[in-house]
Each structure stands twice: as structure tokens, then as C-alpha cells.
PDB file of C-alpha atoms in Angstrom:
ATOM      1  CA  MET A  14      22.430  -8.075 -10.571  1.00 43.00           C
ATOM      2  CA  THR A  15      19.236  -8.169  -8.283  1.00 57.00           C
ATOM      3  CA  ALA A  16      16.110  -6.287  -9.333  1.00 82.00           C
ATOM      4  CA  THR A  17      15.019  -3.514  -6.968  1.00 94.00           C
ATOM      5  CA  ARG A  18      12.106  -4.830  -4.982  1.00 98.00           C
ATOM      6  CA  ILE A  19       9.228  -2.443  -4.422  1.00 98.00           C
ATOM      7  CA  ALA A  20       6.587  -2.092  -1.834  1.00 98.00           C
ATOM      8  CA  HIS A  21       3.255  -0.678  -2.669  1.00 98.00           C
ATOM      9  CA  PHE A  22       1.160   0.854   0.308  1.00 99.00           C
ATOM     10  CA  ILE A  23      -2.373   0.860  -0.961  1.00 99.00           C
ATOM     11  CA  THR A  24      -5.253   2.366   0.822  1.00 98.00           C
ATOM     12  CA  HIS A  25      -8.749   0.870   0.776  1.00 98.00           C
ATOM     13  CA  ALA A  26     -11.171   2.809  -1.557  1.00 98.00           C
ATOM     14  CA  ASP A  27     -14.778   3.777  -1.026  1.00 97.00           C
ATOM     15  CA  VAL A  28     -16.678   2.009   1.687  1.00 97.00           C
ATOM     16  CA  GLU A  29     -20.416   1.524   2.630  1.00 96.00           C
ATOM     17  CA  ILE A  30     -20.824   3.887   5.501  1.00 94.00           C
ATOM     18  CA  ASP A  31     -23.157   2.763   8.022  1.00 94.00           C
ATOM     19  CA  PRO A  32     -23.145   4.507  11.598  1.00 92.00           C
ATOM     20  CA  ALA A  33     -24.760   1.379  13.066  1.00 92.00           C
ATOM     21  CA  ILE A  34     -21.828  -0.813  12.430  1.00 93.00           C
ATOM     22  CA  PRO A  35     -18.421  -0.327  13.890  1.00 93.00           C
ATOM     23  CA  VAL A  36     -15.997   1.384  11.564  1.00 93.00           C
ATOM     24  CA  PRO A  37     -13.401  -1.611  11.375  1.00 94.00           C
ATOM     25  CA  GLN A  38     -16.326  -3.689  10.177  1.00 96.00           C
ATOM     26  CA  TRP A  39     -17.248  -1.583   7.071  1.00 96.00           C
ATOM     27  CA  ARG A  40     -16.998  -3.247   3.680  1.00 97.00           C
ATOM     28  CA  LEU A  41     -16.010  -1.744   0.399  1.00 98.00           C
ATOM     29  CA  SER A  42     -18.758  -0.332  -1.770  1.00 98.00           C
ATOM     30  CA  ALA A  43     -19.709  -1.509  -5.166  1.00 98.00           C
ATOM     31  CA  ARG A  44     -17.601   1.658  -6.362  1.00 98.00           C
ATOM     32  CA  GLY A  45     -14.670   0.718  -4.063  1.00 98.00           C
ATOM     33  CA  ARG A  46     -14.623  -2.875  -5.310  1.00 98.00           C
ATOM     34  CA  ALA A  47     -14.529  -1.681  -9.000  1.00 98.00           C
ATOM     35  CA  ARG A  48     -11.783   0.776  -8.026  1.00 98.00           C
ATOM     36  CA  HIS A  49      -9.736  -2.108  -6.560  1.00 98.00           C
ATOM     37  CA  GLU A  50     -10.370  -4.293  -9.531  1.00 98.00           C
ATOM     38  CA  ALA A  51      -9.162  -1.480 -11.716  1.00 98.00           C
ATOM     39  CA  PHE A  52      -5.832  -1.378  -9.812  1.00 98.00           C
ATOM     40  CA  ASN A  53      -5.258  -4.920 -11.009  1.00 98.00           C
ATOM     41  CA  ARG A  54      -4.777  -3.606 -14.556  1.00 98.00           C
ATOM     42  CA  HIS A  55      -1.518  -1.801 -13.794  1.00 98.00           C
ATOM     43  CA  GLY A  56       1.282  -3.554 -15.503  1.00 97.00           C
ATOM     44  CA  PHE A  57       3.522  -3.731 -12.428  1.00 98.00           C
ATOM     45  CA  VAL A  58       0.947  -5.677 -10.424  1.00 98.00           C
ATOM     46  CA  THR A  59       2.245  -8.877 -12.106  1.00 98.00           C
ATOM     47  CA  ARG A  60       5.568  -8.274 -10.052  1.00 98.00           C
ATOM     48  CA  ILE A  61       3.646  -8.361  -6.792  1.00 98.00           C
ATOM     49  CA  THR A  62       4.471 -11.834  -5.056  1.00 98.00           C
ATOM     50  CA  ALA A  63       3.043 -11.123  -1.504  1.00 98.00           C
ATOM     51  CA  VAL A  64      -0.100  -9.172  -0.336  1.00 98.00           C
ATOM     52  CA  HIS A  65      -0.484  -8.017   3.179  1.00 98.00           C
ATOM     53  CA  SER A  66      -3.504  -6.473   4.698  1.00 98.00           C
ATOM     54  CA  SER A  67      -4.913  -4.715   7.748  1.00 98.00           C
ATOM     55  CA  ASP A  68      -7.510  -6.930   9.625  1.00 98.00           C
ATOM     56  CA  GLU A  69     -10.207  -4.218   9.076  1.00 98.00           C
ATOM     57  CA  ARG A  70     -12.891  -5.563   6.703  1.00 98.00           C
ATOM     58  CA  LYS A  71     -12.586  -2.736   4.027  1.00 98.00           C
ATOM     59  CA  ALA A  72      -8.774  -3.400   3.705  1.00 98.00           C
ATOM     60  CA  ARG A  73      -9.209  -7.192   3.533  1.00 98.00           C
ATOM     61  CA  ASP A  74     -11.672  -6.734   0.894  1.00 98.00           C
ATOM     62  CA  GLY A  75      -8.991  -4.602  -1.072  1.00 98.00           C
ATOM     63  CA  GLY A  76      -6.404  -7.172  -0.323  1.00 98.00           C
ATOM     64  CA  GLU A  77      -8.687 -10.138  -1.359  1.00 98.00           C
ATOM     65  CA  ILE A  78      -9.249  -8.382  -4.714  1.00 98.00           C
ATOM     66  CA  LEU A  79      -5.588  -8.099  -5.397  1.00 98.00           C
ATOM     67  CA  ALA A  80      -4.597 -11.506  -4.018  1.00 98.00           C
ATOM     68  CA  GLY A  81      -7.212 -13.290  -5.887  1.00 98.00           C
ATOM     69  CA  HIS A  82      -6.158 -11.865  -9.188  1.00 98.00           C
ATOM     70  CA  LEU A  83      -2.633 -12.925  -8.424  1.00 98.00           C
ATOM     71  CA  CYS A  84      -3.666 -16.310  -6.903  1.00 98.00           C
ATOM     72  CA  LEU A  85      -1.910 -15.462  -3.632  1.00 98.00           C
ATOM     73  CA  PRO A  86      -3.056 -15.642  -0.036  1.00 98.00           C
ATOM     74  CA  VAL A  87      -3.613 -12.570   1.948  1.00 98.00           C
ATOM     75  CA  GLN A  88      -1.350 -12.276   4.778  1.00 98.00           C
ATOM     76  CA  VAL A  89      -3.407 -10.327   7.638  1.00 98.00           C
ATOM     77  CA  VAL A  90      -1.320  -8.152   9.874  1.00 98.00           C
ATOM     78  CA  PRO A  91      -3.529  -6.457  12.590  1.00 98.00           C
ATOM     79  CA  ALA A  92      -0.949  -3.975  13.509  1.00 98.00           C
ATOM     80  CA  LEU A  93      -1.813  -2.300   9.992  1.00 98.00           C
ATOM     81  CA  HIS A  94      -5.063  -0.883  11.394  1.00 98.00           C
ATOM     82  CA  GLU A  95      -6.097   2.594  10.942  1.00 97.00           C
ATOM     83  CA  ASN A  96      -5.515   4.980  13.890  1.00 97.00           C
ATOM     84  CA  ASP A  97      -7.735   4.010  16.811  1.00 97.00           C
ATOM     85  CA  ARG A  98     -10.678   6.201  16.780  1.00 95.00           C
ATOM     86  CA  SER A  99     -13.014   4.023  18.740  1.00 94.00           C
ATOM     87  CA  ALA A 100     -13.283   6.584  21.573  1.00 95.00           C
ATOM     88  CA  SER A 101     -15.215   8.970  19.544  1.00 93.00           C
ATOM     89  CA  GLY A 102     -17.105   6.279  17.468  1.00 90.00           C
ATOM     90  CA  PHE A 103     -18.702   7.361  14.112  1.00 90.00           C
ATOM     91  CA  LEU A 104     -18.469  11.076  13.404  1.00 93.00           C
ATOM     92  CA  PRO A 105     -20.331  12.801  10.492  1.00 93.00           C
ATOM     93  CA  SER A 106     -18.060  13.962   7.792  1.00 92.00           C
ATOM     94  CA  PRO A 107     -17.553  17.575   8.740  1.00 95.00           C
ATOM     95  CA  GLU A 108     -16.749  16.712  12.410  1.00 96.00           C
ATOM     96  CA  PHE A 109     -14.612  13.963  11.289  1.00 95.00           C
ATOM     97  CA  GLU A 110     -12.462  16.237   9.058  1.00 96.00           C
ATOM     98  CA  ALA A 111     -11.997  18.680  11.757  1.00 97.00           C
ATOM     99  CA  THR A 112     -10.817  15.995  14.316  1.00 97.00           C
ATOM    100  CA  ALA A 113      -8.572  14.613  11.661  1.00 97.00           C
ATOM    101  CA  ASP A 114      -7.097  18.012  11.060  1.00 98.00           C
ATOM    102  CA  ALA A 115      -6.418  18.271  14.893  1.00 98.00           C
ATOM    103  CA  PHE A 116      -5.081  14.800  15.055  1.00 98.00           C
ATOM    104  CA  PHE A 117      -2.280  15.534  12.262  1.00 98.00           C
ATOM    105  CA  ALA A 118      -1.731  19.012  13.586  1.00 98.00           C
ATOM    106  CA  ASN A 119      -1.146  17.765  17.297  1.00 98.00           C
ATOM    107  CA  PRO A 120       0.662  14.511  16.951  1.00 98.00           C
ATOM    108  CA  GLU A 121       1.720  14.298  20.595  1.00 98.00           C
ATOM    109  CA  LEU A 122      -1.924  14.773  21.886  1.00 98.00           C
ATOM    110  CA  SER A 123      -4.927  12.349  21.901  1.00 98.00           C
ATOM    111  CA  ILE A 124      -7.587  14.222  20.163  1.00 98.00           C
ATOM    112  CA  ARG A 125     -10.976  13.218  21.490  1.00 97.00           C
ATOM    113  CA  GLY A 126      -9.517   9.982  22.857  1.00 97.00           C
ATOM    114  CA  TRP A 127      -8.018   8.919  19.437  1.00 98.00           C
ATOM    115  CA  GLU A 128      -4.698   7.121  19.332  1.00 98.00           C
ATOM    116  CA  ARG A 129      -1.967   9.843  19.271  1.00 98.00           C
ATOM    117  CA  ALA A 130      -0.499  10.340  15.652  1.00 98.00           C
ATOM    118  CA  ILE A 131       2.974   9.903  16.858  1.00 98.00           C
ATOM    119  CA  ASP A 132       1.932   6.361  18.470  1.00 98.00           C
ATOM    120  CA  ALA A 133       0.144   5.397  15.306  1.00 98.00           C
ATOM    121  CA  GLN A 134       3.194   6.373  13.083  1.00 98.00           C
ATOM    122  CA  ASN A 135       5.505   4.268  15.170  1.00 98.00           C
ATOM    123  CA  ARG A 136       3.163   1.363  15.097  1.00 98.00           C
ATOM    124  CA  ILE A 137       2.639   1.547  11.345  1.00 98.00           C
ATOM    125  CA  ALA A 138       6.299   1.986  10.555  1.00 98.00           C
ATOM    126  CA  ALA A 139       7.205  -1.127  12.870  1.00 98.00           C
ATOM    127  CA  ALA A 140       4.579  -3.218  11.287  1.00 98.00           C
ATOM    128  CA  VAL A 141       5.817  -2.385   7.693  1.00 98.00           C
ATOM    129  CA  ASP A 142       9.391  -2.867   8.637  1.00 98.00           C
ATOM    130  CA  ALA A 143       8.400  -6.307  10.177  1.00 98.00           C
ATOM    131  CA  ILE A 144       6.611  -7.213   6.999  1.00 98.00           C
ATOM    132  CA  LEU A 145       9.640  -6.178   4.722  1.00 98.00           C
ATOM    133  CA  VAL A 146      12.170  -7.879   6.867  1.00 97.00           C
ATOM    134  CA  ALA A 147      10.197 -11.222   7.235  1.00 97.00           C
ATOM    135  CA  ASP A 148       9.093 -11.426   3.507  1.00 96.00           C
ATOM    136  CA  ARG A 149      10.623 -14.191   1.720  1.00 94.00           C
ATOM    137  CA  SER A 150       8.852 -13.785  -1.690  1.00 95.00           C
ATOM    138  CA  HIS A 151      11.058 -12.781  -4.632  1.00 94.00           C
ATOM    139  CA  GLY A 152       9.027  -9.903  -6.038  1.00 97.00           C
ATOM    140  CA  ASP A 153       7.253  -6.612  -5.052  1.00 98.00           C
ATOM    141  CA  ILE A 154       5.071  -6.334  -1.946  1.00 98.00           C
ATOM    142  CA  ALA A 155       1.576  -4.985  -1.529  1.00 98.00           C
ATOM    143  CA  ILE A 156       0.237  -3.667   1.717  1.00 99.00           C
ATOM    144  CA  VAL A 157      -3.248  -2.899   1.926  1.00 98.00           C
ATOM    145  CA  ALA A 158      -4.359  -0.555   4.721  1.00 98.00           C
ATOM    146  CA  HIS A 159      -5.639   2.833   5.419  1.00 98.00           C
ATOM    147  CA  GLY A 160      -5.319   6.542   4.560  1.00 98.00           C
ATOM    148  CA  GLY A 161      -4.456   7.858   7.970  1.00 98.00           C
ATOM    149  CA  VAL A 162      -1.687   5.549   8.896  1.00 98.00           C
ATOM    150  CA  GLY A 163      -0.572   5.728   5.263  1.00 98.00           C
ATOM    151  CA  THR A 164      -0.021   9.383   5.554  1.00 98.00           C
ATOM    152  CA  LEU A 165       1.923   8.882   8.754  1.00 98.00           C
ATOM    153  CA  LEU A 166       4.189   6.211   7.110  1.00 98.00           C
ATOM    154  CA  LEU A 167       4.718   8.582   4.035  1.00 98.00           C
ATOM    155  CA  CYS A 168       5.740  11.370   6.535  1.00 98.00           C
ATOM    156  CA  ARG A 169       8.280   8.953   7.990  1.00 98.00           C
ATOM    157  CA  LEU A 170       9.604   7.800   4.618  1.00 98.00           C
ATOM    158  CA  LEU A 171      10.155  11.576   3.707  1.00 98.00           C
ATOM    159  CA  SER A 172      11.785  12.252   6.986  1.00 98.00           C
ATOM    160  CA  ALA A 173       9.109  15.036   7.373  1.00 98.00           C
ATOM    161  CA  PRO A 174       7.111  16.096  10.242  1.00 98.00           C
ATOM    162  CA  ILE A 175       3.475  14.726  10.722  1.00 98.00           C
ATOM    163  CA  ASP A 176       1.429  16.972   8.509  1.00 98.00           C
ATOM    164  CA  ARG A 177      -1.798  16.542   6.836  1.00 97.00           C
ATOM    165  CA  ARG A 178      -0.685  18.162   3.642  1.00 97.00           C
ATOM    166  CA  HIS A 179       0.870  14.718   2.931  1.00 98.00           C
ATOM    167  CA  ASP A 180      -2.507  13.059   3.095  1.00 98.00           C
ATOM    168  CA  GLN A 181      -3.935  11.133   0.117  1.00 97.00           C
ATOM    169  CA  ALA A 182      -6.723  12.576  -2.028  1.00 93.00           C
ATOM    170  CA  ALA A 183     -10.283  12.466  -0.606  1.00 88.00           C
ATOM    171  CA  GLY A 184     -12.106   9.317  -0.913  1.00 88.00           C
ATOM    172  CA  GLY A 185      -9.349   6.783  -0.428  1.00 96.00           C
ATOM    173  CA  GLY A 186      -8.136   4.384  -3.015  1.00 98.00           C
ATOM    174  CA  ASN A 187      -4.515   5.646  -3.449  1.00 98.00           C
ATOM    175  CA  TYR A 188      -1.145   4.327  -3.292  1.00 98.00           C
ATOM    176  CA  PHE A 189       2.493   5.060  -2.996  1.00 98.00           C
ATOM    177  CA  SER A 190       5.617   3.115  -3.648  1.00 98.00           C
ATOM    178  CA  PHE A 191       9.029   2.856  -2.162  1.00 98.00           C
ATOM    179  CA  GLU A 192      12.158   0.628  -2.287  1.00 98.00           C
ATOM    180  CA  VAL A 193      12.194  -2.402   0.116  1.00 98.00           C
ATOM    181  CA  ALA A 194      15.847  -2.152   0.784  1.00 96.00           C
ATOM    182  CA  THR A 195      16.336   1.506   1.345  1.00 97.00           C
ATOM    183  CA  ARG A 196      12.840   2.707   2.308  1.00 97.00           C
ATOM    184  CA  ARG A 197      13.381   5.320  -0.359  1.00 98.00           C
ATOM    185  CA  LEU A 198      10.312   6.810  -1.658  1.00 98.00           C
ATOM    186  CA  LEU A 199       9.715   6.236  -5.542  1.00 98.00           C
ATOM    187  CA  GLN A 200       6.516   8.019  -5.858  1.00 97.00           C
ATOM    188  CA  GLY A 201       3.965   9.795  -3.838  1.00 98.00           C
ATOM    189  CA  TRP A 202       0.306   9.310  -3.696  1.00 98.00           C
ATOM    190  CA  LYS A 203      -1.463   8.275  -6.947  1.00 98.00           C
ATOM    191  CA  ARG A 204      -4.965   6.994  -7.523  1.00 98.00           C
ATOM    192  CA  ILE A 205      -5.336   3.246  -7.634  1.00 98.00           C
ATOM    193  CA  GLU A 206      -6.939   3.345 -11.108  1.00 97.00           C
ATOM    194  CA  PRO A 207      -4.522   3.135 -14.062  1.00 93.00           C
TER     195      PRO A 207
END
């Protein structure tokens, strides 16, 4: 009997926010790095045999921490990027949150020039499916990416409409898990710390 393979979708933790630097180039903060290092203490981490990451620096940082612990390479997948928000650039927190609320509430509309939620959902679902189909490792799979597209993927796995009520906890650094073969959700969002 074959063991059930599991995919863990992990969101990057706390970042160094710098409005002068493009958001995709932000790095994990010291706290974010410590939180990703804590993730490595989960017992199930030893079953991970492949690590895939978004090309954005903060997600790559998280992927490198996990892959380094497991002595694995990080396989960078550009399509795992966060929803494209480049049209608005950096937004202060209250303005960002209001815009994110509108993004999730109106999935068929481009809010402030952002990538439409429905398009981002289709992209992340296709990217994850491609990873799972192509992966030839024998164990579990880690995908390190972002909260916005993670929420969109979680909605797809739940066969639920796009809704921010399925969003991760504030601050990032969360994960959910699902079966590779069936795409059945095994657990919803949990903090990355054990």
C-alpha cells in the first residue's frame, strides 16, 4: 500500500517592509526567519522530499530555510507569485487592507489595477497542479508562496466562492495541507510554529 502524499502550502512569514524597495524584493525579517526555522521542528517536515517556491525574495528566503534544513534544492516556480499589485505600488497598512477586502469581495474586477482575484486563483491552481503532476520525489511536497494566492487556492480546494473569510491569520507565516492525489484538504490554516 502506498503512503498518502501530502502537499503543504506555506506562506512566508514577517518581512522587512521598505516602501523604497519593490514588494517582490522584500526579505524576511529576523522574526520571519526565526519563524521559518521553527517550522523545521514539526515532525512531518522529515517526510518532505521536494521544496518549491515563488520567485519573490521573501518566499525564496522561507523556501531556502526549509530546503537547507532538508539538504534539498529549492525549485523556483515564477507562477507562484503573489497577486500582481504593481499597479498601486506600496500601500500603507489601512489602505492595503481596504484594497485587499475589495479584491476578495469583487473577484471578477481589477481593484486599483491589481490582478483580478479570479485570474490569480486560476494561475495559482494551475501552477500547483503542474508542480504536483511533475514532481517525481517520493515524499511530501512543500510549496512556499504567499497569503493572498494561498487563500485563493484554499477556496478552490474547498470548492467555495472566493471570500476573504478563508484568509490566513494576520502576519503571514501559516500553512495548510492537502492530499496530492485527490487535492482533498486535510487541514486549514495553522501557524508555522509547532
